[in-house]
Tab-separated table of C-alpha atoms in Angstrom:
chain	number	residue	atom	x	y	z
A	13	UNK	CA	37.970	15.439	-59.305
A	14	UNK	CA	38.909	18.900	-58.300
A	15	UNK	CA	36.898	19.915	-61.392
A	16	UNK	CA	33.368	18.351	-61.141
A	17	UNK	CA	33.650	19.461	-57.392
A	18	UNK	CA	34.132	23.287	-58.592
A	19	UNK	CA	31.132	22.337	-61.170
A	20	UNK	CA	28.881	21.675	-58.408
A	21	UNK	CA	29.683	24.778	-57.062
A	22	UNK	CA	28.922	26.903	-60.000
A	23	UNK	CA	26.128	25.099	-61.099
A	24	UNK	CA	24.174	26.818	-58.550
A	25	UNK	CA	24.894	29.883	-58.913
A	26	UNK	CA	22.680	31.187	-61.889
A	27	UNK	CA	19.278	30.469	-59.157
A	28	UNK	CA	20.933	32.376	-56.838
A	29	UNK	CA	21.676	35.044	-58.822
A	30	UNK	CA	18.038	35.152	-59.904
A	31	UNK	CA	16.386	35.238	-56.187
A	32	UNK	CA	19.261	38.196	-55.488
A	33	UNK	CA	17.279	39.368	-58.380
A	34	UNK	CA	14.237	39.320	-57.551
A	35	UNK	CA	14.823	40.005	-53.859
A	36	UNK	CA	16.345	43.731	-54.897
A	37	UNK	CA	13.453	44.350	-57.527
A	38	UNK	CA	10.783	43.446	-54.577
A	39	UNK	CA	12.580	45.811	-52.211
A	40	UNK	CA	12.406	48.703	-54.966
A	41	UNK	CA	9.454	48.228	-54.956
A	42	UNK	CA	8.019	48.531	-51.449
A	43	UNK	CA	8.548	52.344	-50.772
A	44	UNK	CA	5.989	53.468	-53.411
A	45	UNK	CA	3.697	50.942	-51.675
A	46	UNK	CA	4.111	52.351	-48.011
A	47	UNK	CA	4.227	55.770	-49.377
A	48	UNK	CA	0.426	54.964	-50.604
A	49	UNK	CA	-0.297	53.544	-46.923
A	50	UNK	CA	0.741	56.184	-45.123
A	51	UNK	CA	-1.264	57.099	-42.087
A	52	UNK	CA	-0.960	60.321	-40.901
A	53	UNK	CA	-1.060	61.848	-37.524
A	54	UNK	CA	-3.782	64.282	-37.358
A	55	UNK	CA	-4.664	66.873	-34.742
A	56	UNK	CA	-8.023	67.636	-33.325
A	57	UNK	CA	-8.915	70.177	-30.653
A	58	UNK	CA	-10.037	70.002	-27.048
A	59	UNK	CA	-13.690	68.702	-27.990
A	60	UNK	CA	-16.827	67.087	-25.861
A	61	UNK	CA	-17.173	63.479	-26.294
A	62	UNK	CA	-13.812	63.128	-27.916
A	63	UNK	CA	-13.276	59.770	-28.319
A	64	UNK	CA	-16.510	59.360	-30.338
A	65	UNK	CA	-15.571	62.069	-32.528
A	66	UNK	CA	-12.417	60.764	-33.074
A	67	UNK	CA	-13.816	56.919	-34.311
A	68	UNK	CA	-16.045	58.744	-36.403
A	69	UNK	CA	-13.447	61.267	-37.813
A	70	UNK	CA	-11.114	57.795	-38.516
A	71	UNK	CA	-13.965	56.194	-40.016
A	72	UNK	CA	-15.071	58.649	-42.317
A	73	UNK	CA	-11.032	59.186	-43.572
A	74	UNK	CA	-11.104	55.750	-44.289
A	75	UNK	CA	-14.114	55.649	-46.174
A	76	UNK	CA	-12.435	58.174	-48.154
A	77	UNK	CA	-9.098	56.180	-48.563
A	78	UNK	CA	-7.126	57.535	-46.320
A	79	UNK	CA	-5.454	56.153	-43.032
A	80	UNK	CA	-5.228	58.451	-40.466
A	81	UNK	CA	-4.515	58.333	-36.249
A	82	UNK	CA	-5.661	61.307	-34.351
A	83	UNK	CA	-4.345	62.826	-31.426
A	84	UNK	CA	-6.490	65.582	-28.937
A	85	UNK	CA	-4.909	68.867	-29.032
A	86	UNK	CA	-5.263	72.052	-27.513
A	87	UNK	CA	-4.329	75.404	-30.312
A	88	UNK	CA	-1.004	75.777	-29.011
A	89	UNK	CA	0.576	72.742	-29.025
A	90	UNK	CA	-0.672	72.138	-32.350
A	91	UNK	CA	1.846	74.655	-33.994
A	92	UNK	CA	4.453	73.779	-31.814
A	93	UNK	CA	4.315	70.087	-32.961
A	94	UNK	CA	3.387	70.852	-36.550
A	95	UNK	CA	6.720	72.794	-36.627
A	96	UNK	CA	8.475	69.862	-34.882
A	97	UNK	CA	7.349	67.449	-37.565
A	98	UNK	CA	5.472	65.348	-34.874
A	99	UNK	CA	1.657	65.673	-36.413
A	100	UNK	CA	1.077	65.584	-39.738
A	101	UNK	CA	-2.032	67.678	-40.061
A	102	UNK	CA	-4.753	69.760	-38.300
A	103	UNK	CA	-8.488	69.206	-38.497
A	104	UNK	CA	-8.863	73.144	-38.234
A	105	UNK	CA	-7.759	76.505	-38.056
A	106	UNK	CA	-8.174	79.242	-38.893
A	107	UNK	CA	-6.126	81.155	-42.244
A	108	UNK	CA	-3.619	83.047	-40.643
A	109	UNK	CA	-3.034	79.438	-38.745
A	110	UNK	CA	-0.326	78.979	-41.663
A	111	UNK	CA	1.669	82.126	-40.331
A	112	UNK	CA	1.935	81.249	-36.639
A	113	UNK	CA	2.933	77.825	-37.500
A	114	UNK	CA	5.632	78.756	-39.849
A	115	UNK	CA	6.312	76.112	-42.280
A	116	UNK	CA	5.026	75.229	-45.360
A	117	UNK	CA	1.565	74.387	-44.843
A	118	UNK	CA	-1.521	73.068	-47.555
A	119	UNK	CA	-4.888	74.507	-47.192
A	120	UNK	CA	-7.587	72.259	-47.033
A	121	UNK	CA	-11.671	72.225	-47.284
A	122	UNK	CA	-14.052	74.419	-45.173
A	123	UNK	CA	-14.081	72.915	-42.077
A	124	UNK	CA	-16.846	74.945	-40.351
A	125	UNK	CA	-17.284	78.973	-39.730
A	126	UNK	CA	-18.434	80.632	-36.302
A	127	UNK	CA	-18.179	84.065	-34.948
A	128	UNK	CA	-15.785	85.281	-32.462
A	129	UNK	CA	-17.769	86.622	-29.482
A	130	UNK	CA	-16.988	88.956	-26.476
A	131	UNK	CA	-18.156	87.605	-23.287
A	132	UNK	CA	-18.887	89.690	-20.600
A	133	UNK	CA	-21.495	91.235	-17.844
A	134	UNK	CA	-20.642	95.032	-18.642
A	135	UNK	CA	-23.793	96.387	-20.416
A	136	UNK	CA	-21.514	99.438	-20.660
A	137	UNK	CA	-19.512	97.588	-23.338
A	138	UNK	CA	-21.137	96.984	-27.443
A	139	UNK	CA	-17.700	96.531	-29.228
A	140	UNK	CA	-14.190	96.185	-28.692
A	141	UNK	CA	-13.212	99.718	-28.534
A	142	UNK	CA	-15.673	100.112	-25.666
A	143	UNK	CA	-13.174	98.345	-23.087
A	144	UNK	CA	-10.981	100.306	-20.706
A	145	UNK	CA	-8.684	98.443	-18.293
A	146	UNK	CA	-10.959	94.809	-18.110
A	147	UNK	CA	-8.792	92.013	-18.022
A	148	UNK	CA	-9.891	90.136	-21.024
A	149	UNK	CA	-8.689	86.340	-20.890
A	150	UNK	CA	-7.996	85.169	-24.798
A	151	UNK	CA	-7.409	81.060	-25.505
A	152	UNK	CA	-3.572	80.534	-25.909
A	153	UNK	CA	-2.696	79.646	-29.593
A	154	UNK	CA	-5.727	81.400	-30.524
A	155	UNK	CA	-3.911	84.096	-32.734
A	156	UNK	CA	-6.760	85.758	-34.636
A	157	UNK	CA	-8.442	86.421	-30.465
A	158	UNK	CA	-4.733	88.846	-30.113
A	159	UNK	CA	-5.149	89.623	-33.410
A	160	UNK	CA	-8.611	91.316	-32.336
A	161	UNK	CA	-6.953	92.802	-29.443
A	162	UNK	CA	-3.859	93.859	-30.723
A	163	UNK	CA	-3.787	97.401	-29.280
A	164	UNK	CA	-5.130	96.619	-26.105
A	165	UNK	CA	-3.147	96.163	-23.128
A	166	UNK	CA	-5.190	93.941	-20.928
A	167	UNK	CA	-5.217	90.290	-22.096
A	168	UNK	CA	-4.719	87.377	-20.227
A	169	UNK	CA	-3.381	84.349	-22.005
A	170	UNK	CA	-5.225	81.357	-20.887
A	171	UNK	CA	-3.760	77.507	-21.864
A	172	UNK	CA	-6.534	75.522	-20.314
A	173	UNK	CA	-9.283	76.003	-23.167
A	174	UNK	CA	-12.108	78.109	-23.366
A	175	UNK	CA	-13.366	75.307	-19.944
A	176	UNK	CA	-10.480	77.506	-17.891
A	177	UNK	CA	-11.334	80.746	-20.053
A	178	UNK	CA	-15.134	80.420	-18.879
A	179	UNK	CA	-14.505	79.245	-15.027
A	180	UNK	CA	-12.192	81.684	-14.596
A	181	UNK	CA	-14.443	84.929	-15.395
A	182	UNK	CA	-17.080	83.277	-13.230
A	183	UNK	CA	-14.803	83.253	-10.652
A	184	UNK	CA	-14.197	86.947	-10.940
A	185	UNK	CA	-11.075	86.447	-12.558
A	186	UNK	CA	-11.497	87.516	-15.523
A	187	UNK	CA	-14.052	90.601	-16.705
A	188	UNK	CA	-14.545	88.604	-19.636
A	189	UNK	CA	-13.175	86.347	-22.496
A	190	UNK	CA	-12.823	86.406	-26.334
A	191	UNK	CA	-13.473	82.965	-27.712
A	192	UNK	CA	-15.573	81.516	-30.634
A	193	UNK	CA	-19.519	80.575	-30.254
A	194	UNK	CA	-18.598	77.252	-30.982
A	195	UNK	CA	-16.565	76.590	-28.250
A	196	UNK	CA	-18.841	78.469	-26.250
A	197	UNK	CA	-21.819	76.583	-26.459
A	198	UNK	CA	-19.983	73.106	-26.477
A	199	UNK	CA	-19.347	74.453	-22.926
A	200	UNK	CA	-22.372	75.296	-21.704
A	201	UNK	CA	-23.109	78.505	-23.422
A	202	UNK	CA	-22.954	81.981	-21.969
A	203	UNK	CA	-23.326	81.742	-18.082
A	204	UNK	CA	-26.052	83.057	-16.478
A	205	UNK	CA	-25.597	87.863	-15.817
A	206	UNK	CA	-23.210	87.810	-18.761
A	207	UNK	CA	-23.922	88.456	-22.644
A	208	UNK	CA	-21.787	88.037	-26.076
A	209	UNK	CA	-21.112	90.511	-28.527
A	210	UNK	CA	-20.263	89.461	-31.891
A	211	UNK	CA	-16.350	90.879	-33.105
A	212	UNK	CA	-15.763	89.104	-36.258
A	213	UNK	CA	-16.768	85.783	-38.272
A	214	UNK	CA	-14.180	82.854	-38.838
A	215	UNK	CA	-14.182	80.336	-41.448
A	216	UNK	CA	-12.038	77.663	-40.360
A	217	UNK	CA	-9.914	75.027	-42.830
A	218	UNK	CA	-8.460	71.597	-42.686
A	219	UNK	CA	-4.620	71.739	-42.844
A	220	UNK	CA	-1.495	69.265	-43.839
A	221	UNK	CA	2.057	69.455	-44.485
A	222	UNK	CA	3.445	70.233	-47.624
A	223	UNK	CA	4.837	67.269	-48.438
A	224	UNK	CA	1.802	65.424	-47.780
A	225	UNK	CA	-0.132	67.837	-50.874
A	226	UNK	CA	-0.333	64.614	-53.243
A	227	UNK	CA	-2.953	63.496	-50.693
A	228	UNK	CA	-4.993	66.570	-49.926
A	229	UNK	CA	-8.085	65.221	-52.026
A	230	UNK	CA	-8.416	62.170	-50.197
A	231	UNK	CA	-8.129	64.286	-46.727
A	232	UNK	CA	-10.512	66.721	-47.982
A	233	UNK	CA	-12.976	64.355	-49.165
A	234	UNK	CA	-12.670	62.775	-45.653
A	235	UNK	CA	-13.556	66.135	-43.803
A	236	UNK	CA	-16.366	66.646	-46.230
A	237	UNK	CA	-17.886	63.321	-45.216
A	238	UNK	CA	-17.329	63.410	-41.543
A	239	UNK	CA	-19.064	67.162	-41.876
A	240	UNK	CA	-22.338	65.014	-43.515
A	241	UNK	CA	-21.859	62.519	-40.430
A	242	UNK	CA	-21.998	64.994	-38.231
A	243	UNK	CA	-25.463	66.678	-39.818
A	244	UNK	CA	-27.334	63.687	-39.718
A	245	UNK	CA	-26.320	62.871	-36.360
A	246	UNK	CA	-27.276	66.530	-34.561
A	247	UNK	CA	-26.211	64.735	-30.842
A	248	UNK	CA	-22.799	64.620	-31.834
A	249	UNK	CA	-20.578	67.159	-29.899
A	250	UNK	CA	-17.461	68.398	-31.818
């Protein structure tokens, strides 16, 4: 009796083993799956009509395979949480953006170039080396403007954007402000009594993580095609 209950026991057992089986071979499984889904976190700057620019920027990463979330940005917190491991990736910056970040960092597509520009409303200055004692506001986490002005002593770091940068001067103060055209003119342009001189060009590139390399042509092919979106649709701000 003892015996055909222990039978009924065993006789069992071989199913069981097989869906502990095929339980543990299903879990293996699943990480190289996820890994493929991943979505990453990716920043963009301070930009008009953001949100739009952000569906569109999702849309066209998708259409190249590639999940992705953004978050809005301004430059400096976006090597502070690159570094920090909280954002994956950066729609753009410029190539010494991989120094002031400081960890291992792939280089992406062309994202855009524009010029850096000198705004002020002293006709007395036509370069750089023309300024004596002007307090020149530069856009925090905007290395290559301290770059520019490296030897000169006079630089207020703004964190507000090149918005603060601009409303600042025109409040007398600032005597004027490095920034890039492009942010220039997606804030109204140059105000009214000043003028821009041009102090270098910038090409600016898509950036990710290291480990996130294996999926650079997907993220590149996505920043190529929200580029096309974004030249057949001339209203959209970015």
């Amino acid at each position: 009796m003892a015996l055909r209950k222990l039978g009924r026991i065993v006789r069992p057992c071989p199913l069981a083993i097989g869906l502990v089986v095929a339980f543990f071979v299903s879990f293996n499984l699943q990480p190289s799956a996820r890994a493929d889904e991943v979505c990453l976190k990716i920043a963009l700057p301070e930009l008009v009509d953001q949100d739009r620019s952000a569906e569109q920027y999702r849309a066209a990463m998708a259409k190249a395979g590639l999940c992705v979330d953004t978050v809005r940005l301004p430059n400096k917190r976006m090597a502070d949480l690159l570094r920090r491991g909280e954002i994956d990736g950066v729609f753009a910056g410029v190539l010494d953006f991989r120094s002031s970040v400081g960890i291992p960092l792939v280089l992406g597509t062309v994202v855009g170039r524009s010029k850096g520009v000198l705004v002020t409303r002293d006709k007395n200055i036509h370069k750089l080396s023309d300024l004596r004692n002007q307090e020149i506001g530069v856009w925090l986490g905007a290395g290559w403007g301290l770059k520019e002005l490296s030897d000169y002593a006079d630089i207020i770091t703004v964190p507000g954007g090149a918005e603060m940068m601009l409303r600042m001067m025109r409040q007398g103060r600032l005597d004027g402000v490095l920034i890039d055209d492009h942010s220039l003119r997606l804030t109204g342009g140059i105000p009214d009594g000043y003028y821009a001189i041009e102090v270098e060009t910038l090409t600016n590139y898509s950036w990710l993580r290291k480990e996130y390399e294996a999926l650079l042509p997907r993220f590149n092919r996505g920043t190529d095609l929200f580029r096309a979106a974004l030249d057949v649709q001339p209203e959209t701000n970015l």
